[in-house]
XYZ file of C-alpha atoms in Angstrom:
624
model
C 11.528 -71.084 94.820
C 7.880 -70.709 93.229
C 6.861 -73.475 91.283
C 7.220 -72.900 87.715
C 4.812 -74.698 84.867
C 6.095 -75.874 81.632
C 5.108 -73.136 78.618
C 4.060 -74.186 75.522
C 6.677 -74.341 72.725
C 9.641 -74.123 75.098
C 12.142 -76.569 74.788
C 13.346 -78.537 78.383
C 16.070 -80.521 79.152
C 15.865 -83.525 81.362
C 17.228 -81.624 84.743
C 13.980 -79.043 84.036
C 11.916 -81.562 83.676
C 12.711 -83.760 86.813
C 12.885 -81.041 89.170
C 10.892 -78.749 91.710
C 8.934 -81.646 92.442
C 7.215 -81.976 89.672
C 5.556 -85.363 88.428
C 5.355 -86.845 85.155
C 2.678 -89.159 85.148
C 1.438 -91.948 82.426
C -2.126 -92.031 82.143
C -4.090 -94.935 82.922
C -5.093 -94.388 78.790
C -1.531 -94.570 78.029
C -0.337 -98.446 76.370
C 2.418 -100.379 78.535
C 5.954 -99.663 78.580
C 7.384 -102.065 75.710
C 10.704 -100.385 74.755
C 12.715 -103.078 76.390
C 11.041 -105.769 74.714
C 12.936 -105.389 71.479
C 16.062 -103.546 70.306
C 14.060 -99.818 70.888
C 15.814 -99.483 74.086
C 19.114 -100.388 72.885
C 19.698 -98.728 69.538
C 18.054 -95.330 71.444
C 20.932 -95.210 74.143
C 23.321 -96.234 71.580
C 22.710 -93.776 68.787
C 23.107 -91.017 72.306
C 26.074 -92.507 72.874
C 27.053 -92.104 69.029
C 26.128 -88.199 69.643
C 27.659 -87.472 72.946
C 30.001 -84.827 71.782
C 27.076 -82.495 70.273
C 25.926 -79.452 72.268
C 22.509 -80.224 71.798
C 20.007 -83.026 70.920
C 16.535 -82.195 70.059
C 14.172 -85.664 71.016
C 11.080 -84.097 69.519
C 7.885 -83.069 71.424
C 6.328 -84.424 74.525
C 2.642 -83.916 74.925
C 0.946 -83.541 77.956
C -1.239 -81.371 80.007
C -1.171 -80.332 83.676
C -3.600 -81.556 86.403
C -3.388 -81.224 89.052
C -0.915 -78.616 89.654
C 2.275 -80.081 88.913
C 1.233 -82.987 87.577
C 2.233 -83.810 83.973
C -0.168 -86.117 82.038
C 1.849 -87.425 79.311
C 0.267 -87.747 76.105
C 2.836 -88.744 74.470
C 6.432 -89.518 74.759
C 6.048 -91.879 77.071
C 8.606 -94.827 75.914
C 11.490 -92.192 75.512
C 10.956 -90.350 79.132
C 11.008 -93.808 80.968
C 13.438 -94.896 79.153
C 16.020 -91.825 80.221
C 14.513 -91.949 83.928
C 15.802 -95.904 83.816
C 18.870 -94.740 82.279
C 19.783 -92.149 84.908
C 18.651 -94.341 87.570
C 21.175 -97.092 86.251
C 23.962 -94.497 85.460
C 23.449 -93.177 89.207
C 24.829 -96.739 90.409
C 28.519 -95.753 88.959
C 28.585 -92.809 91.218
C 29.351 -93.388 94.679
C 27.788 -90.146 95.825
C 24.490 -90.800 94.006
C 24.933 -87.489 91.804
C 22.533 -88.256 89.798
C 19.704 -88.810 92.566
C 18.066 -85.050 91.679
C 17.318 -85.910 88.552
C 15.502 -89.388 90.254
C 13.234 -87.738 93.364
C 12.832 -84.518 94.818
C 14.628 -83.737 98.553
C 10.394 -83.298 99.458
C 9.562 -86.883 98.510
C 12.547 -88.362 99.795
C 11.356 -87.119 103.135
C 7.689 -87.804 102.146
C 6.534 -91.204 100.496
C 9.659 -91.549 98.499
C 7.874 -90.752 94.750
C 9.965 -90.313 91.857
C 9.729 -88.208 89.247
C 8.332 -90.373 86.782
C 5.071 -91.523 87.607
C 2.846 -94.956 86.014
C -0.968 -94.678 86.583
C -1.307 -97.555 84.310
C -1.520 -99.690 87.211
C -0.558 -99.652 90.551
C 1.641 -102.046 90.503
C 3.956 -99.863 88.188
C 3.168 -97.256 89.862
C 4.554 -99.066 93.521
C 7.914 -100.671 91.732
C 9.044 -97.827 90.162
C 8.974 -96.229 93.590
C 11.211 -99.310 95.793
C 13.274 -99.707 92.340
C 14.420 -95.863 92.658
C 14.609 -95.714 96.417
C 16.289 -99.352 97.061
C 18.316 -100.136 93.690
C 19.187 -96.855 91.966
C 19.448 -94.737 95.215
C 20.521 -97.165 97.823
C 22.236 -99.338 95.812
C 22.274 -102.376 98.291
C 21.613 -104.708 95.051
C 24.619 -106.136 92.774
C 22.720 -106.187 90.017
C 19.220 -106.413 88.066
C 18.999 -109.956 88.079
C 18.733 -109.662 91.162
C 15.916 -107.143 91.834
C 13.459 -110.488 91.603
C 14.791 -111.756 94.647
C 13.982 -108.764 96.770
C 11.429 -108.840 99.467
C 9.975 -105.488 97.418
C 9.676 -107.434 94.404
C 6.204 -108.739 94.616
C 4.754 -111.847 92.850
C 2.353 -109.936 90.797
C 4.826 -107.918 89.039
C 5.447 -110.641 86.793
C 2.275 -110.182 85.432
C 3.077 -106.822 84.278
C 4.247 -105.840 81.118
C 5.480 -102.653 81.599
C 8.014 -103.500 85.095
C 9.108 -106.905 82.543
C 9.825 -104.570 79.821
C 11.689 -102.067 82.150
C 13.554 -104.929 83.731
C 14.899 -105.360 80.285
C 15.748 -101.720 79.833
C 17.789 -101.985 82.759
C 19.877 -105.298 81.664
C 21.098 -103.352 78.562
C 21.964 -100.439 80.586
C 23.850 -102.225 82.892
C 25.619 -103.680 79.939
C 26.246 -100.885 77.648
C 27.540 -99.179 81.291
C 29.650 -102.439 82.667
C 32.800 -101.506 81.273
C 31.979 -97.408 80.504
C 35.368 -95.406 81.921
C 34.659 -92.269 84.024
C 35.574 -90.051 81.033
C 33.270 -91.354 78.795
C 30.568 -91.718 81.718
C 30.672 -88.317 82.333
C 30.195 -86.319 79.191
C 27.309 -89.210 78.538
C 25.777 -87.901 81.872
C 26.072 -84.417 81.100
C 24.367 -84.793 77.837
C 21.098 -87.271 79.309
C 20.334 -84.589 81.828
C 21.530 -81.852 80.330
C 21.709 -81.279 76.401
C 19.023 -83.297 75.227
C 15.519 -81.411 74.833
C 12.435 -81.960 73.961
C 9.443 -79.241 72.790
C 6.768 -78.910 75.433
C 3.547 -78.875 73.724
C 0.421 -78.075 76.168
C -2.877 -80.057 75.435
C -4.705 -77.463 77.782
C -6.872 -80.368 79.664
C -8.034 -83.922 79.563
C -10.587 -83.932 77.035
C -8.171 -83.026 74.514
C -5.344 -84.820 76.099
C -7.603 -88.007 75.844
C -8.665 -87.592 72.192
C -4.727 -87.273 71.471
C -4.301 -90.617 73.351
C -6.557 -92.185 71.190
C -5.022 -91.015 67.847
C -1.693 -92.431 69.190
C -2.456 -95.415 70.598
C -4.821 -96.472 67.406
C -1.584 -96.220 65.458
C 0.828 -97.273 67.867
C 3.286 -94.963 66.791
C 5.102 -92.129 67.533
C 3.709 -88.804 66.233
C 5.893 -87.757 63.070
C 7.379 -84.299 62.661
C 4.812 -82.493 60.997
C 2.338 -84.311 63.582
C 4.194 -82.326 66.351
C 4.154 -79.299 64.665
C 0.901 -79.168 63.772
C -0.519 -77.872 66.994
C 2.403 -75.788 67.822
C 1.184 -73.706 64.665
C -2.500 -74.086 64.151
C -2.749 -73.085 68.265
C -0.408 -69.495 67.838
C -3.504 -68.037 66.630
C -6.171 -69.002 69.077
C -8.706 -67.290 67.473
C -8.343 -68.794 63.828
C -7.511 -72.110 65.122
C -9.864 -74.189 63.417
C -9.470 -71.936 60.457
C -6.079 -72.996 60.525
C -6.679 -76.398 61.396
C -8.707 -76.599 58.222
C -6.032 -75.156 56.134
C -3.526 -77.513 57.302
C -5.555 -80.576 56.072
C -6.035 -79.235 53.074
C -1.932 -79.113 52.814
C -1.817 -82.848 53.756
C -4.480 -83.434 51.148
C -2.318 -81.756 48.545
C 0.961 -83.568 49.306
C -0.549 -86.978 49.977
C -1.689 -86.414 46.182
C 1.304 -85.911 45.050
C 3.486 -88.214 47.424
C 6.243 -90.694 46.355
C 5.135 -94.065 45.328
C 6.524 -95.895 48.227
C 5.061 -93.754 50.891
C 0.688 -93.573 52.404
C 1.026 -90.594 53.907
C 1.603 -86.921 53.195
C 4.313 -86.308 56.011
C 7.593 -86.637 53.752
C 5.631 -83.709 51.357
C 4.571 -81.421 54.113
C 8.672 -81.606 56.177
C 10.011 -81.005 52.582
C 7.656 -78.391 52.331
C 8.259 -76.412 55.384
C 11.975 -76.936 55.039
C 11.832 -74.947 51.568
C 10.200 -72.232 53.528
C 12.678 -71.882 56.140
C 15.678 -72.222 53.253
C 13.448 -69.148 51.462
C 13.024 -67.263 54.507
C 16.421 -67.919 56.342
C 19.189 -68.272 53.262
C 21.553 -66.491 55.280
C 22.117 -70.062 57.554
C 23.842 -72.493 55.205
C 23.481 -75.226 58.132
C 19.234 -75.547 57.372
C 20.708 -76.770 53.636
C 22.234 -79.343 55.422
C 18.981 -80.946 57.175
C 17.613 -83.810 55.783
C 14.665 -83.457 58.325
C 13.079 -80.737 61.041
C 14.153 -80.689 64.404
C 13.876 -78.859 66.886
C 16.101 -75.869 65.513
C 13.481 -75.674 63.052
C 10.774 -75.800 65.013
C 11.967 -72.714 66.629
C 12.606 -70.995 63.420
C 8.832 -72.012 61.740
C 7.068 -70.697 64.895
C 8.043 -67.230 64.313
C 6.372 -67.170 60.874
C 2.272 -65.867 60.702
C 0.277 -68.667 59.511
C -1.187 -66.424 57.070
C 2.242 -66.037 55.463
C 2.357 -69.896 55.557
C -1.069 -70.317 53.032
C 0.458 -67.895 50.740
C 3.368 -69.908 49.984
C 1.791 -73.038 50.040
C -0.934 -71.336 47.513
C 2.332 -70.336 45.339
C 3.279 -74.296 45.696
C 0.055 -75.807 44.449
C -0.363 -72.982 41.744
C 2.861 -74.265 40.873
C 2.365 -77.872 40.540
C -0.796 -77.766 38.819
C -0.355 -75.317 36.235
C 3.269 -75.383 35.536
C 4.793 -78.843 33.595
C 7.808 -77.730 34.049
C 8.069 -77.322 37.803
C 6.030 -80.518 38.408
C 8.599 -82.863 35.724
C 10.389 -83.954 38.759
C 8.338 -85.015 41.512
C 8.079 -82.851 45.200
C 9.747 -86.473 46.711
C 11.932 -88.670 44.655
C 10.605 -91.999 44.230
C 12.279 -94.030 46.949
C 11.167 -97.974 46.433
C 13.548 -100.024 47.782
C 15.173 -97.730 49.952
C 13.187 -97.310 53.502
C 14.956 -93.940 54.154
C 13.138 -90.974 53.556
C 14.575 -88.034 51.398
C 13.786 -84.538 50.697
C 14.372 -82.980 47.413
C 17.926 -82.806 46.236
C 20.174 -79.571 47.361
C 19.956 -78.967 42.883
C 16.195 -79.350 42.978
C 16.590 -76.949 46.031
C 18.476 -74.525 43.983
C 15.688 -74.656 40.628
C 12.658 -74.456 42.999
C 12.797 -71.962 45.562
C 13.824 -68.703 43.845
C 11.046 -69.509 41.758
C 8.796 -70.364 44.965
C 9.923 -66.814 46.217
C 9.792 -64.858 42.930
C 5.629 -65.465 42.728
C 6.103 -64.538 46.719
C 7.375 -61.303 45.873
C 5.792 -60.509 42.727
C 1.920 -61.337 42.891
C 0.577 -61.222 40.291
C 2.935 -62.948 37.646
C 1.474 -64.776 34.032
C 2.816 -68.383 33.421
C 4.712 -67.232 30.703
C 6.805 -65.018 33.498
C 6.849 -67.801 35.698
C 8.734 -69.954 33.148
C 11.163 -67.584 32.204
C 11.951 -67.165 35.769
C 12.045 -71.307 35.672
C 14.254 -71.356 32.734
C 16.846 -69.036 34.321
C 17.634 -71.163 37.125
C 17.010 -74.681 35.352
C 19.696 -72.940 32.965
C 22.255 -71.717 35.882
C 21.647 -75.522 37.517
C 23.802 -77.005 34.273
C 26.532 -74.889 35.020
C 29.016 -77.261 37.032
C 30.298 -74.262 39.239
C 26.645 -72.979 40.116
C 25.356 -77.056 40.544
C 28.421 -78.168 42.650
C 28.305 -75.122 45.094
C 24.779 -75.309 46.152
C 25.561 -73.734 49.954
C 26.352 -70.225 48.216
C 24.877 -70.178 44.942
C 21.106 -71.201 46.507
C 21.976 -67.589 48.753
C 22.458 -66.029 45.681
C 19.964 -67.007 43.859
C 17.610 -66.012 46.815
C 18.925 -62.768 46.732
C 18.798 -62.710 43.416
C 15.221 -62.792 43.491
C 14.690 -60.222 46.331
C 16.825 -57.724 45.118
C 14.508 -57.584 41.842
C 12.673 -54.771 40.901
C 10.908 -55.922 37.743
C 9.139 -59.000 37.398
C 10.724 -59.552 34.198
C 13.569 -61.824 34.331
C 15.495 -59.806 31.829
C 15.789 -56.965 34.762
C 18.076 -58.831 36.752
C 21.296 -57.948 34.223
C 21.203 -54.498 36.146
C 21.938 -56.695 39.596
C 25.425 -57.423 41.241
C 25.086 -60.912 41.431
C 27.683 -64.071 41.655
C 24.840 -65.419 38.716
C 24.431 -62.579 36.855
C 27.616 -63.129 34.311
C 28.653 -61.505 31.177
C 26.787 -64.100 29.138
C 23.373 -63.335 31.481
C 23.864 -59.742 30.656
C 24.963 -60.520 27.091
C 21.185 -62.715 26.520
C 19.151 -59.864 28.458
C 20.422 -57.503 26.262
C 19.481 -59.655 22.965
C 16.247 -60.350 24.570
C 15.677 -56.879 25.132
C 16.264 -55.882 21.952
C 14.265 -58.503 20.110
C 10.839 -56.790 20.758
C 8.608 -59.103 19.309
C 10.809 -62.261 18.326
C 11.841 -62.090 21.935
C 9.665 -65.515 22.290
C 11.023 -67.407 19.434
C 15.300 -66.452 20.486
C 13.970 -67.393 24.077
C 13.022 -70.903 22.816
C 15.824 -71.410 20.718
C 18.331 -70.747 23.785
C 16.453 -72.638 25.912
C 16.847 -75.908 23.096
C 20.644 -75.139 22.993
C 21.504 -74.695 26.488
C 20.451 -77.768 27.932
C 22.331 -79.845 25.332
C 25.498 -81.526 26.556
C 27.837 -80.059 25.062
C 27.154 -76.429 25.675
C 25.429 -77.632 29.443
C 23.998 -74.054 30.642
C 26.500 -71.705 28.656
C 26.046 -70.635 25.101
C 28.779 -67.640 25.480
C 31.149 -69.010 22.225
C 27.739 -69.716 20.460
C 26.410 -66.057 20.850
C 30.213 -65.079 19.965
C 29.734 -66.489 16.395
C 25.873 -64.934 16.182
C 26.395 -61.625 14.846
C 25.705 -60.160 11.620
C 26.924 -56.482 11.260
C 26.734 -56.126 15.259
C 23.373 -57.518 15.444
C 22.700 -60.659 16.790
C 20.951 -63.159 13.626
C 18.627 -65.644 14.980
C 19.050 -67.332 11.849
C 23.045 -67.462 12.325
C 22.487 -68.569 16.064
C 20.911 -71.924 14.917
C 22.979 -72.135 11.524
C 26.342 -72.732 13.742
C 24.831 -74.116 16.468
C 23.582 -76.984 13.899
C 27.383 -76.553 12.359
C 29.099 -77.664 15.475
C 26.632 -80.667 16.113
C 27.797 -81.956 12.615
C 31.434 -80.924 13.085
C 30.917 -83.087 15.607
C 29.426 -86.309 14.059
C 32.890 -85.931 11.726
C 34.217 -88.235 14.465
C 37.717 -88.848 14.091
C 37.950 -86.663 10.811
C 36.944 -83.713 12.935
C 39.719 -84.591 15.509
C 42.150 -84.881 13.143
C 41.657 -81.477 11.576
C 41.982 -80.012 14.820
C 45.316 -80.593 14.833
C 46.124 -78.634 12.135
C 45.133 -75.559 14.395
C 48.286 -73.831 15.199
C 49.535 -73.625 18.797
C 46.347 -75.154 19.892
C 46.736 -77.365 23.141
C 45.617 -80.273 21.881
C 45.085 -83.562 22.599
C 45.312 -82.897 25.823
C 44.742 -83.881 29.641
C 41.134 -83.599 30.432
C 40.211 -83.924 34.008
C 38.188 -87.196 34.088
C 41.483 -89.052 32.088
C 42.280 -91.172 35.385
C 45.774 -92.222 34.410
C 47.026 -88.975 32.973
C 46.368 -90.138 28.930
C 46.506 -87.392 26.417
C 42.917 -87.300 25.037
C 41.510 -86.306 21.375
C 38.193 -85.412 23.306
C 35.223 -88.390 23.917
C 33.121 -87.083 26.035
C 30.425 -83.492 25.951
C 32.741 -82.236 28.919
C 35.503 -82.457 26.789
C 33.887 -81.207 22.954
C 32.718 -78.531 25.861
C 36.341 -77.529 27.108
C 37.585 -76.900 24.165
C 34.931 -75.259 22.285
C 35.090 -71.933 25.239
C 39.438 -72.098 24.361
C 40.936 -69.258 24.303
C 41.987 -70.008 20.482
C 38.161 -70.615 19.325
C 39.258 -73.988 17.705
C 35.561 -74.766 16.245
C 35.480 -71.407 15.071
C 38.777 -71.426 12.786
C 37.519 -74.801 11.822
C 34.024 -73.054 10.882
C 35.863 -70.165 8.611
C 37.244 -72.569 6.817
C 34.891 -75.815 5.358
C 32.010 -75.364 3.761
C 29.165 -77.129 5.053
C 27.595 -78.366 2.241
C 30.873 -80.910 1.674
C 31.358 -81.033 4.795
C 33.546 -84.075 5.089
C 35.918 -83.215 1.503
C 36.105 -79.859 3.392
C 37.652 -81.421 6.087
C 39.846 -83.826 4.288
C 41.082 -80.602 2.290
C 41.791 -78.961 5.558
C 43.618 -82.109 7.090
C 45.375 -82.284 3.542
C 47.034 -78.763 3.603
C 47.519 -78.536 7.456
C 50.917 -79.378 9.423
C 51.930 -80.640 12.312
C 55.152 -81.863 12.917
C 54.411 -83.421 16.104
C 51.158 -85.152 15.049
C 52.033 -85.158 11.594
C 51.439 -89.148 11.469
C 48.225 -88.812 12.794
C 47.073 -86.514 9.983
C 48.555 -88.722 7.262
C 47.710 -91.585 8.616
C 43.898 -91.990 9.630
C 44.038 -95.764 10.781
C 45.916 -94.505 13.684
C 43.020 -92.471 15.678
C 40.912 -95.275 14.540
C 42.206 -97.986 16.322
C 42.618 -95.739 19.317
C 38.566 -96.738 20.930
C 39.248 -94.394 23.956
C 40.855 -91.448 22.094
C 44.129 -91.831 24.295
C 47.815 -91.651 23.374
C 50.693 -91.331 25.818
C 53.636 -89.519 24.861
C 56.826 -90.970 25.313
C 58.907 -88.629 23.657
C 61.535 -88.147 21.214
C 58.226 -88.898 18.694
C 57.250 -91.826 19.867
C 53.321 -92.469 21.160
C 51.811 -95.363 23.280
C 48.613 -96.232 21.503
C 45.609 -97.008 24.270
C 43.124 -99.091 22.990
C 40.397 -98.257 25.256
C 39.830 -96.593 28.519
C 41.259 -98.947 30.622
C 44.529 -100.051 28.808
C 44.342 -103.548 28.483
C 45.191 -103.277 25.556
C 48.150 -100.573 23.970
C 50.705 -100.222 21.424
C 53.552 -97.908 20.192
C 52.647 -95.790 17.255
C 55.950 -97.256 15.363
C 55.035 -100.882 16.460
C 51.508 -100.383 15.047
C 52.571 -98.643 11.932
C 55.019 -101.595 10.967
C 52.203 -103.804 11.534
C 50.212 -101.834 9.207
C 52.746 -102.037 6.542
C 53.288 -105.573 6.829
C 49.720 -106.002 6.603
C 49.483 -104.103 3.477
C 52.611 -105.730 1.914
C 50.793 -109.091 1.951
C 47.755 -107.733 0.714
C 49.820 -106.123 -2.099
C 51.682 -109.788 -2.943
């Protein structure tokens, strides 16, 4: 079989990597193997183990360039590779018929000078130990164990002086431990996946001058490259031609993000993944599992290589146009402030949901004036109150994608012609008020924009609209009048509550769905003021018809005074009651009788007739 080289951008498993004879060679620029040195080695295999039931692992990119033919000059990825190649070596030893030696040496070198696959020009003593380690203790396997490898007549003196076989001694001690007591059926799905299912991204330095100046940026830092580091050549290089164009434009990107980066991070990494992981949500809404990453792999990888660079600058453009000219989109930063947390997060699946449609909408629009772009913000900083838009994120973000692609106006009041799971009967019912405003369309815009983002109505303003109207015309004057009504209906307190019972067949107090142990409730929280103001029976509005607002509290005494209730009928008489209820919670216990809560957690309750005897007796005294 011709020998095939390694393409740039492909992805290769372990088996196409150690195979038709090909080397992979550390550099004599490369630092020393240290992995086994510390708990590197260790917590790698481990957290493989952890994963051995996934079809496929994506290790990142390995850098490298070929010279001579077949030779693989590792730029970097050097810690991970050896560590596998010791890891199949050692895994080997549990199989009596060495059926892992393949993936160890070629059949040419085992009748040649017996050289592995993996290759240390570091030094030559590496170089000569990883060759009598593979033949005589992971192929042969003549040697109980690696404590024993020192005492071999292979085993030179000098090695002791070198870091890298010390470090790789180590390596192999917590491989033979994690492997002591490892049955044949987990052994062999854990095989399958080393040589098999984990991948890495080839990424072709072209020839040693570059290969070198990569060497240098990596062993300066003595790190890893991050994810955007191993992208970045991947897509500045598609283009050959504009490659330093693009290279250009990309540092510009870092510039911008590093500006704007979390307080607890130096560089502008955790901006740019975030950033390229909106794209691929914009561009690919249709798979739900991308909402899911927290960070790229090599599934994205795959995915952001298909897009033209040139499409890339226009949406970052759209970002930084964004950010700098719109307060709104730049109130919560591009990277939550992490301090004292040393993971790493991306914006929140909500922030997800406000951002990208508008990301997408100056996409697909162009040329768009601030004051479009935050009407297009409002709309889905608006739909994100909405508990059944914010706590289905995997479909509604879709929609709202969609949404924004399926648009054939640039004014936000054309999507109430769309078929949309976000277009409802109250989007089409605000369009249509909007569009008919003409030239107070600005100030009703501002006033539902106030409301909505109040607690209490939290996104929907349906009920409000409901009670808007004068002679089938919507009154901004009304719109604020009852809005304002229902915020002082509601600092009534308890004499509000109480005239809600008067409201006939009105379920109420009632189980809300945050009452833990089941308590009837006279409504504490917005959720609740919120449940019941969109009833079916329009309690605030019956309420509304009948006080006047000027006497607002004698209105509601009045109302309390002339309403019944024969089941709450002690509650209206008596207002001391509801009072010394903190958490607004009866029970029922029938046949009349109510368990009075104290507070939310019931330390503290007593029946209704207990209390009102009590009472009594207190007054009695007071009276003598």
């Amino acid at each position: 079989m011709a020998y095939r080289p390694l393409t740039i951008g492909k992805s290769y498993s372990l088996c196409d990597l150690f195979s038709e004879n090909r080397k992979i060679v550390i550099p004599d620029l490369q630092r020393d193997y240290c992995w086994g040195n510390d708990d590197h080695a260790e917590n790698f295999i481990m957290n493989l183990i952890e994963n051995v039931e996934k079809e496929q692992i994506s290790l990142g990119l390995l850098y490298g360039y070929e010279y001579p033919t077949q030779y693989i000059q590792l730029c970097d990825g050097q810690q991970r590779i050896t560590t596998l190649f010791l890891l199949i070596g050692m895994m080997n030893r549990k199989y009596e018929n060495n059926k892992l030696k393949k993936f160890l040496i070629s059949e040419e070198e085992m009748d040649d000078d017996f050289d592995p696959y993996l290759q240390y020009s570091i030094r030559e003593s590496t170089l000569y130990f990883l060759s009598d380690l593979t033949r005589y203790f992971f192929i042969e396997n003549a040697i109980n164990c690696v404590a024993d490898i020192k005492k071999q007549t292979w085993y030179f003196e000098e090695y002791n002086l070198d870091p890298s076989i010390q470090s790789m001694l180590k390596t192999m001690s917590v491989c033979e431990n994690i492997l002591k007591d490892m049955e044949q059926s987990v052994l062999d799905p854990f095989c399958s996946l080393i040589v098999k299912k984990i991948s890495f991204l080839y990424y072709d330095m072209g020839d040693a001058q570059k290969g070198e100046e990569t060497f240098v940026v990596i062993n300066t830092t003595g790190e890893m490259l991050s994810a955007t580091e191993n992208l970045k050549p991947l897509l500045v290089s598609k283009d050959n031609e504009n490659r330093d164009q693009n290279a250009h434009f990309w540092e510009e990107m870092e510039t911008f993000f590093w500006k704007i980066r979390s307080d607890d991070t130096d560089t502008a990494d955790d901006g740019l993944e975030c950033f390229f992981r909106c794209i691929l949500l914009i561009k690919f809404d249709e798979r739900k599992d991308i909402l899911q990453k927290k960070h790229l792999d090599k599934y994205c990888y795959e995915l952001l290589l298909k897009f033209d660079f040139n499409e890339l600058k226009e949406y970052f453009s759209i970002v930084k146009r964004l950010f700098t000219s719109s307060k709104l989109f730049a109130s919560t930063p591009w990277l939550p402030s992490l301090s004292g947390n040393s993971s790493r997060s991306s914006l929140s699946q909500l922030e997800l949901f406000k951002r990208l449609p508008v990301i997408e909408y100056c996409h697909k629009f162009k040329e768009v004036s601030e004051k479009d772009i935050e009407r297009i913000m409002r709309f889905f900083e608006n739909q994100s109150l909405i508990d059944n838009v914010a706590k289905d994120i995997e479909h509604t973000l879709p929609a709202a994608l969609k949404l924004i692609k399926d648009m054939t106006d640039k004014d936000v009041l054309s999507i109430s012609k769309l078929e949309n799971p976000l277009v409802s009967r109250e989007v089409k019912q605000k369009c249509k008020i909007l569009s008919e405003a003409k030239e107070k369309r600005m100030d009703i815009e501002q006033s539902f924009w106030s409301v909505e983002k109040k607690g209490i109505w939290k996104g929907e303003i349906s009920r409000l609209l409901e009670w808007s109207y004068i002679d089938n015309s919507f009154s901004l004057e009304m719109f604020k009048e009852k809005e304002q009504n229902v915020i002082n209906l509601l600092r009534c307190n308890d004499l509000f509550r109480r005239a809600l019972l008067t409201i006939d067949n009105f379920n109420y107090p009632r189980h809300f769905s945050d009452n833990r142990r089941g308590y009837l409730c006279f409504a504490v929280s917005d959720n609740h003021w919120r449940e019941l103001v969109n009833d079916s029976i329009d309690p605030f509005g019956q309420i509304m018809k009948k006080i006047n607002f000027s006497t607002l509290q004698q209105s509601l005494n009045d109302v309390i005074e002339k309403g019944n209730n024969v089941k709450y009928v002690q509650f209206l008489e008596n207002p001391a009651i509801l009072e010394w209820c903190d958490g607004k919670c009866i029970d029922d216990l029938g046949n009349g009788e109510f368990l009075l809560i104290k507070n939310k957690i019931a330390t503290n309750s007593i029946k209704m007739s207990d209390f009102l005897e009590q009472e009594q007796n207190l007054a009695n005294i007071v009276a003598q």
